[in-house]
Amino acid sequence: MADHCNGSSQSSKSFVNIPPIKFTKLFIDGNFVDSVSGKTFEAIDPRTGEAITRVSEGDKEDVDLAVKAARFAFDNGPWPRLSGYERGRILMKFADLIEQNIEELATLEAINGGKLFSLCKFMEVPGAAMALRYYAGAADKIYGTVLKLSKGLQGYTLREPIGVVGAILPWNFPTSMFFVKAAPALAAGCTMVVKPAEQTPLSALYYAHLAKLAGIPDGVLNVVNGFGETAGAAISSHMNVDKVSFTGSPEVGRKIMMAAAASNLKPVSLELGGKSPLLIFDDADVDEAAKFAFNGIFTNKGEICVASSRIYVQVGIHDKIVNKLIEKANAWVVGDPFDPQVNQGPQTDKNQFEKILSYIEHGKREGATLLTGGNRIGQKGYYIQPTIFADVKEDMIIAKEEIFGPVMSLMKFKTMEEAIKRANDTTYGLAAGVITKDLNVANTVSRSVRAGVVWINCYLLLDVGCPYGGYKMSGFGRENGMDSLNEYLQTNSHSSESFANIPPIKFTKLFINGNFVDSVSGKTFEAIDPRTGEAITRVSKGDKEDVDLAVKAARFAFDNGPWPRLSGSERGRILMKLADLIEENIEEIASLDAINGGKLFSLCKLIDIPAASMALRYYAGAADKIHGTVLKLSKGLQGYTLREPIGVVGAIIPWNFPTIMFFLKVAPALAAGCTIVVKPAEQTPLSALYYAHLAKLAGVPDGVLNVVNGYGETAGAAISSHMDIDKVSFTGSTEVGRKIMVAAATSNLKPVSLELGGKSPLLIFDDADVDEAANIAFNGMFFNKGEICVASSRVYVQEGIYDKIVDKLVEKAKALVVGDPFDPQVNQGPQADKKQFEKILSYIEHGKREGATLLTGGKHIGQKGYYIQPTIFADVKDDMIIAKNEIFGPVMSLMKFKTMEEGIKRANNTTYGLAAGIITKDLNVANTVSRSVRAGVVWINCYTVFDMDCPYGGYKMSGFGRDYGLDALNQYLQIKSVVTPIHDSPWH
């Protein structure tokens, strides 16, 4: 049977001798076996709709057996341990065998998938051999990197096979997709379990047979025929599969990703659907453009994810292009795929056949103009006429949804800007095409269209060396090229013994009156390394008696010592010296914060500790600029004010930024002339003790700076209620802040500065740049593993870009590397302590129970240490616990809003008011929201951007008082007004 769009011809002879089907069972551990259940299913010939043969139906039990074989082959077998050269030699032999059996393989593709025999013989099957040869040649060229690390360290990376790979294939290109996944995975040294599409299993089984003949060891390549809901689901959720690679629909891709996340959080590569635009400009050659457009959609009967199903033609040549396309459609021959005169075979299966016909009916009903085609051909098999619609609108179903069949949508455009905008108006982003002679147009469009591959003056030109994959809902990961090989490798970083030479812990006692001393009780407590949950050392445990001694020393130093009486310039000089000493010891201090707080060594070294010395220099420079004011009083009076140090300060600091918070309190207090007793968090005392040592070396007098390690309930409470402390400055939780304020009120009514919790909103408006907004939102939440009071934990996204932002954030979360904070490749270290770790996990469970959608993360990592996956919830409601309570960990809540007014109202619907963010290009929106949101700091088109000169602190239950800037200095000063009478002054 053959058919032109407006006629048909029948043929009674077959065009090829079809050989018997040889392989129909499962291929597990080097053998063809029946399924555990004994079930089979029909392999259908789409030319007739009738069964060719029956194939074993694999299920969960069969997947378990295949994974077990692949796991053993990876963990114990030779394949990953062969040299790349040896693996490459076997893959070359595999390619030779494919070419020797090319006729039979091409036949299987035609009878099982309706594909043109000639194209399979001359393109697809040779393409499989080419892929094998390409990656075989790369197998011995998998290199790591020699790293230049810090002084005294040598490091390198290894690129190692990721492990057992689960590959779930589509039915449109059974051969190509088999080797797009198998060739790089095998070259990398992985083992595999392949599930071919249930519609097209026959060629995959033949390739398994050839792989064994080529010398691939048993268990390395396994093929489990079966259905997506059973065998595919079992692969996706299997705890012993280390990676899943899937090509298919977004709907199934989403399920696979969720299953991977819900199981062992295996990495996933998804090459999903497309609704690819082809933009034809007025200067294009009409014949050439029509050819590209036509072949771009009707090749492989439209069953191709990068099909040019949306054709945008500039108005000047629109009618000419239309005429050419109709002419080509009328000449297009549909029929038996073995007939050398045929251009298009049957659709792959009945479901797809009926789905395409239903889309055609949608197009007619929605008012698109049917130019040609639109009907099935014959009563037997799954043949459809090439179909072209004109006058298609973007909101029509045929323009929005992936049809995956021979249906073209034609649309007209005027300007390049319009074309780009309309081309990008899709949830997909797999491919695009541009046809023009104008270099500027080609460059502009190719840079502006959001797609993983853009063809200029061509289409469907795929090369094994050129990676392709999707943007947006077309997936992530790349096929072809070295990028694809890297998908099956993981980086293992090595250095001599450790990523850093961790120095011995030097200071573990209390620091009182210029000396390191044991606690009065002699008690100690463990300082824990959150990387392991094990003790690093034991630290003296201060209590009320120790606080009394520290306050006594500070009181004496303030009342009688030199520090408050030095000139501001002299105090500044000593603080500058302390800053110098910090910078000279930056490596050692950074190590302390990393091993004691789980903070990234690199960030401590580059940000936290330099920020400490910056704070010291800032306030050192302000120490001699503490001025009072001359007052013009009523007649006969002269007045002025003095700004004097407030006295003995008690500073209680948190564990999330041990260094920065230490100096945000200490630097302005010392610059003001105060003395101070610091209680570091019990979780992170080590760097504070080191700073006390450096302060003495710098020349800070005895008694001026004291450090008392201890617990909040004892040492912290003693500071808060102490009658000889003149001010308390605290950063931490709202609950503890309330206790401190009560204690201050019930003791000597000392002033209190409280920088408390936050549940900070970030409002992203529709006009925001999606990439920039996602980057700001992500870093705002996951910086410092979410242990930051101003974290953008409530992200409100306007509905127009919500889905795009969600996709970007999930992509970023999956790329975030959690691990040893000394590893330069790591983005997130462990949570600071076990209690916080468990608290975060409990909040995640709350989110799940309350009905928020867990997009990614949600689990701890490993069995040792306090590592948690970056976690993102969508569909969060404002009344959920995860949206109301401060989690203080790597957990983001995503919410959608419509209007600016709604965004403001919901942002303010919290008991907190520490920080907020706005991302918009609209000046009016920025001004309105920044004035309307109740928060102590509002960042516009940025987030967590701190500067020493910019004060920050809370509204509402986020506390009061300010850190940073001269406002912070003023909190350690009090105003004294001096008034004297003046007689007979000429000036009144």
XYZ file of N, CA and C in Angstrom, residues 778-931:
462
model
N 17.762 31.119 44.966
C 18.448 29.908 45.401
C 19.549 30.231 46.402
N 20.396 31.194 46.053
C 21.490 31.553 46.955
C 20.968 32.174 48.243
N 19.872 32.915 48.131
C 19.286 33.527 49.320
C 18.813 32.512 50.334
N 18.436 31.335 49.849
C 17.950 30.292 50.751
C 19.040 29.315 51.149
N 19.837 28.864 50.207
C 20.727 27.736 50.471
C 22.154 28.148 50.840
N 22.424 29.456 50.820
C 23.731 29.922 51.296
C 23.908 29.499 52.758
N 25.099 29.030 53.082
C 25.404 28.604 54.454
C 24.447 27.524 54.935
N 24.051 26.610 54.015
C 23.147 25.479 54.271
C 21.827 25.897 54.886
N 21.394 27.118 54.577
C 20.127 27.614 55.085
C 20.191 28.091 56.518
N 21.354 28.015 57.131
C 21.519 28.454 58.513
C 21.875 29.934 58.522
N 20.897 30.742 58.142
C 21.087 32.179 58.086
C 19.741 32.830 58.361
N 19.741 33.798 59.273
C 18.477 34.350 59.762
C 17.699 35.086 58.681
N 18.387 35.617 57.683
C 17.699 36.358 56.622
C 17.398 35.487 55.412
N 17.523 34.170 55.542
C 17.301 33.266 54.413
C 15.955 33.545 53.736
N 15.958 33.525 52.410
C 14.721 33.753 51.639
C 13.908 32.464 51.617
N 13.392 32.101 52.781
C 12.735 30.805 52.929
C 11.307 30.800 52.409
N 10.726 31.983 52.198
C 9.393 32.078 51.572
C 9.565 32.783 50.235
N 9.519 32.031 49.181
C 9.713 32.600 47.843
C 8.349 32.698 47.159
N 7.901 33.943 46.933
C 6.635 34.196 46.248
C 6.948 34.556 44.804
N 6.391 33.798 43.868
C 6.661 34.017 42.446
C 5.353 34.350 41.747
N 5.366 35.443 40.988
C 4.158 35.814 40.251
C 3.861 34.724 39.224
N 2.581 34.491 39.002
C 2.146 33.286 38.305
C 2.677 33.165 36.876
N 2.988 34.292 36.222
C 3.419 34.234 34.830
C 4.732 33.518 34.619
N 5.626 33.555 35.615
C 6.930 32.888 35.463
C 7.138 31.822 36.528
N 6.092 31.489 37.227
C 6.224 30.542 38.337
C 6.849 29.219 37.898
N 6.303 28.610 36.861
C 6.793 27.296 36.432
C 8.250 27.354 35.989
N 8.618 28.434 35.319
C 10.004 28.572 34.872
C 10.957 28.687 36.061
N 10.544 29.469 37.053
C 11.375 29.622 38.242
C 11.508 28.294 38.969
N 10.388 27.575 39.077
C 10.414 26.268 39.744
C 11.417 25.341 39.065
N 11.354 25.275 37.747
C 12.266 24.402 37.004
C 13.722 24.774 37.260
N 13.991 26.070 37.248
C 15.370 26.536 37.467
C 15.849 26.170 38.873
N 14.983 26.382 39.859
C 15.378 26.104 41.240
C 15.634 24.628 41.461
N 14.784 23.788 40.898
C 14.987 22.338 41.037
C 16.293 21.929 40.365
N 16.537 22.501 39.206
C 17.784 22.208 38.490
C 18.998 22.592 39.334
N 18.923 23.770 39.951
C 20.039 24.228 40.784
C 20.212 23.342 42.014
N 19.081 22.940 42.607
C 19.164 22.088 43.798
C 19.825 20.764 43.476
N 19.495 20.211 42.331
C 20.061 18.918 41.961
C 21.547 19.027 41.618
N 21.966 20.232 41.244
C 23.384 20.433 40.917
C 24.214 20.803 42.142
N 23.544 21.111 43.261
C 24.261 21.518 44.466
C 24.978 20.321 45.062
N 26.242 20.494 45.369
C 27.049 19.406 45.904
C 27.124 19.528 47.423
N 26.660 18.511 48.116
C 26.693 18.472 49.570
C 27.788 17.521 50.002
N 28.639 17.966 50.934
C 29.721 17.083 51.349
C 30.688 17.753 52.295
N 31.892 17.225 52.334
C 32.943 17.698 53.232
C 33.214 19.175 52.966
N 33.094 20.032 53.977
C 33.267 21.473 53.742
C 34.682 21.879 53.366
N 35.625 20.963 53.484
C 36.982 21.269 53.033
C 37.166 20.975 51.543
N 36.233 20.252 50.940
C 36.308 19.906 49.527
C 35.958 21.140 48.692
N 36.857 21.609 47.852
C 36.566 22.824 47.076
C 35.425 22.665 46.086
N 35.013 21.417 45.792
C 33.897 21.195 44.873
C 32.548 21.251 45.574
N 32.559 21.258 46.890
C 31.326 21.180 47.677
C 30.684 22.557 47.833
N 29.352 22.607 47.736
C 28.591 23.839 47.907
C 27.909 23.939 49.261
N 27.720 22.808 49.932
C 26.993 22.806 51.202
C 27.574 21.757 52.129
N 27.942 22.200 53.319
C 28.461 21.295 54.322
C 27.363 20.755 55.215
N 27.730 20.128 56.330
C 26.733 19.581 57.244
C 26.074 20.670 58.075
N 24.880 20.383 58.574
C 24.238 21.293 59.526
C 25.102 21.344 60.779
N 24.931 22.416 61.571
C 25.878 22.695 62.642
C 25.869 21.652 63.749
N 24.706 21.105 64.078
C 24.689 20.101 65.145
C 23.522 19.148 64.973
N 23.519 18.100 65.782
C 22.540 17.043 65.657
C 21.129 17.544 65.924
N 20.982 18.398 66.916
C 19.661 18.909 67.275
C 19.039 19.678 66.113
N 19.841 20.544 65.487
C 19.335 21.310 64.358
C 19.056 20.403 63.164
N 19.904 19.442 62.960
C 19.742 18.461 61.893
C 18.396 17.742 62.027
N 18.099 17.282 63.231
C 16.843 16.569 63.460
C 15.638 17.504 63.370
N 15.825 18.728 63.803
C 14.747 19.712 63.717
C 14.375 19.989 62.266
N 15.383 20.145 61.426
C 15.139 20.411 60.008
C 14.389 19.246 59.369
N 14.848 18.028 59.656
C 14.186 16.846 59.093
C 12.741 16.738 59.565
N 12.486 17.148 60.796
C 11.104 17.098 61.295
C 10.228 18.111 60.565
N 10.777 19.288 60.255
C 10.022 20.275 59.484
C 9.722 19.754 58.080
N 10.667 19.063 57.492
C 10.440 18.483 56.166
C 9.276 17.494 56.223
N 9.237 16.695 57.265
C 8.117 15.758 57.416
C 6.800 16.491 57.612
N 6.829 17.597 58.363
C 5.632 18.429 58.494
C 5.145 18.883 57.123
N 6.080 19.357 56.294
C 5.714 19.824 54.961
C 5.038 18.754 54.144
N 5.580 17.545 54.204
C 4.979 16.440 53.457
C 3.575 16.141 53.971
N 3.450 16.069 55.301
C 2.156 15.722 55.886
C 1.089 16.771 55.606
N 1.500 18.028 55.547
C 0.523 19.100 55.339
C 0.120 19.267 53.889
N 0.745 18.514 52.989
C 0.314 18.517 51.601
C 1.122 19.369 50.655
N 2.244 19.937 51.116
C 3.128 20.649 50.188
C 3.769 19.625 49.247
N 4.092 20.076 48.048
C 4.687 19.190 47.042
C 6.208 19.234 47.155
N 6.791 18.101 47.504
C 8.245 18.021 47.607
C 8.827 17.872 46.209
N 9.487 18.921 45.729
C 10.046 18.900 44.374
C 11.402 18.215 44.327
N 12.180 18.401 45.372
C 13.516 17.818 45.375
C 14.033 17.804 46.799
N 14.950 16.889 47.076
C 15.566 16.820 48.390
C 14.678 16.128 49.398
N 14.781 16.559 50.655
C 13.909 16.066 51.705
C 14.493 14.979 52.575
N 15.758 14.623 52.368
C 16.331 13.536 53.149
C 17.732 13.895 53.626
N 18.167 13.161 54.632
C 19.561 13.304 55.043
C 20.437 12.505 54.087
N 21.713 12.812 54.115
C 22.667 12.171 53.214
C 23.666 11.391 54.049
N 23.809 10.141 53.750
C 24.788 9.313 54.433
C 24.334 8.909 55.825
N 25.144 8.111 56.462
C 24.855 7.621 57.811
C 25.736 8.283 58.851
N 26.600 9.178 58.413
C 27.559 9.809 59.306
C 27.520 11.305 59.081
N 27.491 12.065 60.165
C 27.437 13.518 60.027
C 26.021 14.010 59.824
N 25.895 15.318 59.677
C 24.582 15.972 59.677
C 24.291 16.636 58.332
N 24.354 15.849 57.281
C 24.153 16.347 55.928
C 22.691 16.192 55.502
N 22.137 17.246 54.923
C 20.746 17.234 54.458
C 20.701 17.728 53.018
N 19.897 17.060 52.217
C 19.729 17.481 50.825
C 19.067 18.851 50.745
N 19.476 19.692 49.803
C 18.727 20.924 49.568
C 17.297 20.577 49.179
N 16.353 21.166 49.861
C 14.954 20.740 49.782
C 14.074 21.886 49.312
N 13.217 21.619 48.337
C 12.295 22.636 47.825
C 10.881 22.077 47.853
N 9.989 22.823 48.501
C 8.569 22.502 48.500
C 7.825 23.499 47.619
N 6.907 23.007 46.821
C 5.982 23.861 46.078
C 4.580 23.668 46.649
N 3.647 24.467 46.133
C 2.247 24.392 46.571
C 2.123 24.589 48.075
N 2.966 25.463 48.606
C 2.953 25.743 50.039
C 1.879 26.778 50.337
N 1.126 26.547 51.381
C 0.105 27.495 51.830
C 0.653 28.296 53.007
N 0.167 29.549 53.127
C 0.701 30.432 54.156
C 0.451 29.940 55.574
N -0.532 29.047 55.744
C -0.829 28.567 57.098
C -0.108 27.269 57.437
N 0.716 26.766 56.527
C 1.489 25.556 56.826
C 2.638 25.889 57.772
N 3.020 24.922 58.554
C 4.099 25.130 59.521
C 5.393 25.534 58.827
N 5.691 24.908 57.688
C 6.949 25.236 57.002
C 6.948 26.645 56.443
N 5.756 27.260 56.301
C 5.681 28.643 55.823
C 5.663 29.639 56.972
N 5.385 29.161 58.166
C 5.259 30.066 59.313
C 6.483 30.058 60.221
N 7.047 28.896 60.456
C 8.131 28.762 61.425
C 9.492 28.876 60.767
N 10.436 29.431 61.504
C 11.805 29.506 61.002
C 12.440 28.123 61.097
N 12.816 27.564 59.974
C 13.384 26.211 59.928
C 14.881 26.247 60.161
N 15.532 27.270 59.630
C 16.969 27.476 59.789
C 17.764 26.305 59.227
N 17.394 25.964 58.001
C 18.071 24.889 57.285
C 17.723 24.973 55.818
N 18.252 24.074 55.005
C 18.118 24.171 53.545
C 16.752 23.717 53.035
N 15.709 24.466 53.427
C 14.342 24.129 53.048
C 13.643 25.387 52.525
N 13.277 25.367 51.249
C 12.614 26.500 50.609
C 11.137 26.206 50.413
N 10.306 27.225 50.672
C 8.871 27.135 50.408
C 8.531 28.040 49.230
N 7.944 27.442 48.188
C 7.572 28.179 46.979
C 6.076 28.418 46.953
N 5.692 29.688 46.654
C 4.285 30.063 46.615
C 4.033 30.966 45.415
N 2.839 30.923 44.919
C 2.451 31.665 43.725
C 1.568 32.839 44.127
N 1.731 34.003 43.433
C 0.828 35.123 43.679
C 0.469 35.796 42.360
N -0.606 36.575 42.389
C -1.094 37.224 41.168
C -0.710 38.698 41.110
N -1.098 39.462 42.102
C -0.926 40.916 42.047
C 0.092 41.399 43.068
N 0.583 42.610 42.837
C 1.529 43.208 43.778
C 0.899 43.336 45.164
N -0.360 43.734 45.193
C -1.049 43.928 46.472
C -1.123 42.613 47.247
N -1.437 41.529 46.518
C -1.479 40.221 47.163
C -0.101 39.826 47.682
N 0.927 40.079 46.874
C 2.286 39.737 47.271
C 2.699 40.447 48.546
N 2.383 41.750 48.634
C 2.729 42.527 49.828
C 1.996 41.990 51.050
N 0.709 41.747 50.888
C -0.110 41.282 52.012
C 0.412 39.949 52.552
N 0.729 39.035 51.662
C 1.185 37.716 52.096
C 2.609 37.779 52.658
N 3.432 38.645 52.087
C 4.788 38.799 52.617
C 4.751 39.289 54.060
N 3.798 40.171 54.356
C 3.691 40.731 55.707
C 2.923 39.838 56.669
N 2.358 38.758 56.173
C 1.556 37.871 57.008
C 2.462 36.912 57.781
N 3.251 37.479 58.695
C 4.206 36.720 59.490
C 4.499 37.496 60.766
N 4.900 36.771 61.768
C 5.295 37.445 63.012
C 6.707 38.008 62.916
N 7.428 37.629 61.862
C 8.799 38.093 61.692
C 8.868 39.315 60.783
N 10.030 39.964 60.813
C 10.245 41.105 59.926
C 11.710 41.463 59.827
N 12.539 40.466 59.553
C 13.978 40.712 59.526
C 14.453 41.214 58.167
N 14.041 40.530 57.108
C 14.516 40.897 55.773
C 13.452 40.564 54.748
N 13.640 41.108 53.549
C 12.760 40.810 52.420
C 13.514 41.122 51.148
N 13.030 40.567 50.056
C 13.652 40.821 48.760
C 12.609 41.033 47.689
N 12.979 41.803 46.681
C 12.101 42.105 45.556
C 12.916 41.948 44.290
N 12.362 41.240 43.309
C 13.025 41.128 42.013
C 12.049 41.606 40.954
N 12.374 42.725 40.361
C 11.515 43.342 39.345
C 12.325 44.360 38.563
N 11.862 44.675 37.366
C 12.467 45.755 36.584
C 11.631 47.032 36.677
N 10.495 46.952 37.335
C 9.552 48.067 37.419
C 9.880 48.930 38.630
N 10.284 50.163 38.395
C 10.686 51.058 39.478
C 9.545 51.312 40.449
N 8.341 51.461 39.931
C 7.195 51.710 40.799
C 6.924 50.521 41.713
N 7.012 49.330 41.153
C 6.825 48.124 41.969
C 7.900 48.050 43.045
N 9.145 48.278 42.649
C 10.248 48.217 43.608
C 10.046 49.211 44.746
N 9.676 50.439 44.391
C 9.486 51.461 45.420
C 8.302 51.141 46.318
N 7.210 50.727 45.711
C 5.995 50.453 46.492
C 6.204 49.290 47.444
N 6.752 48.205 46.921
C 6.921 47.021 47.763
C 7.947 47.281 48.857
N 9.050 47.941 48.524
C 10.088 48.164 49.529
C 9.590 49.054 50.662
N 8.666 49.958 50.348
C 8.098 50.808 51.400
C 6.998 50.080 52.169
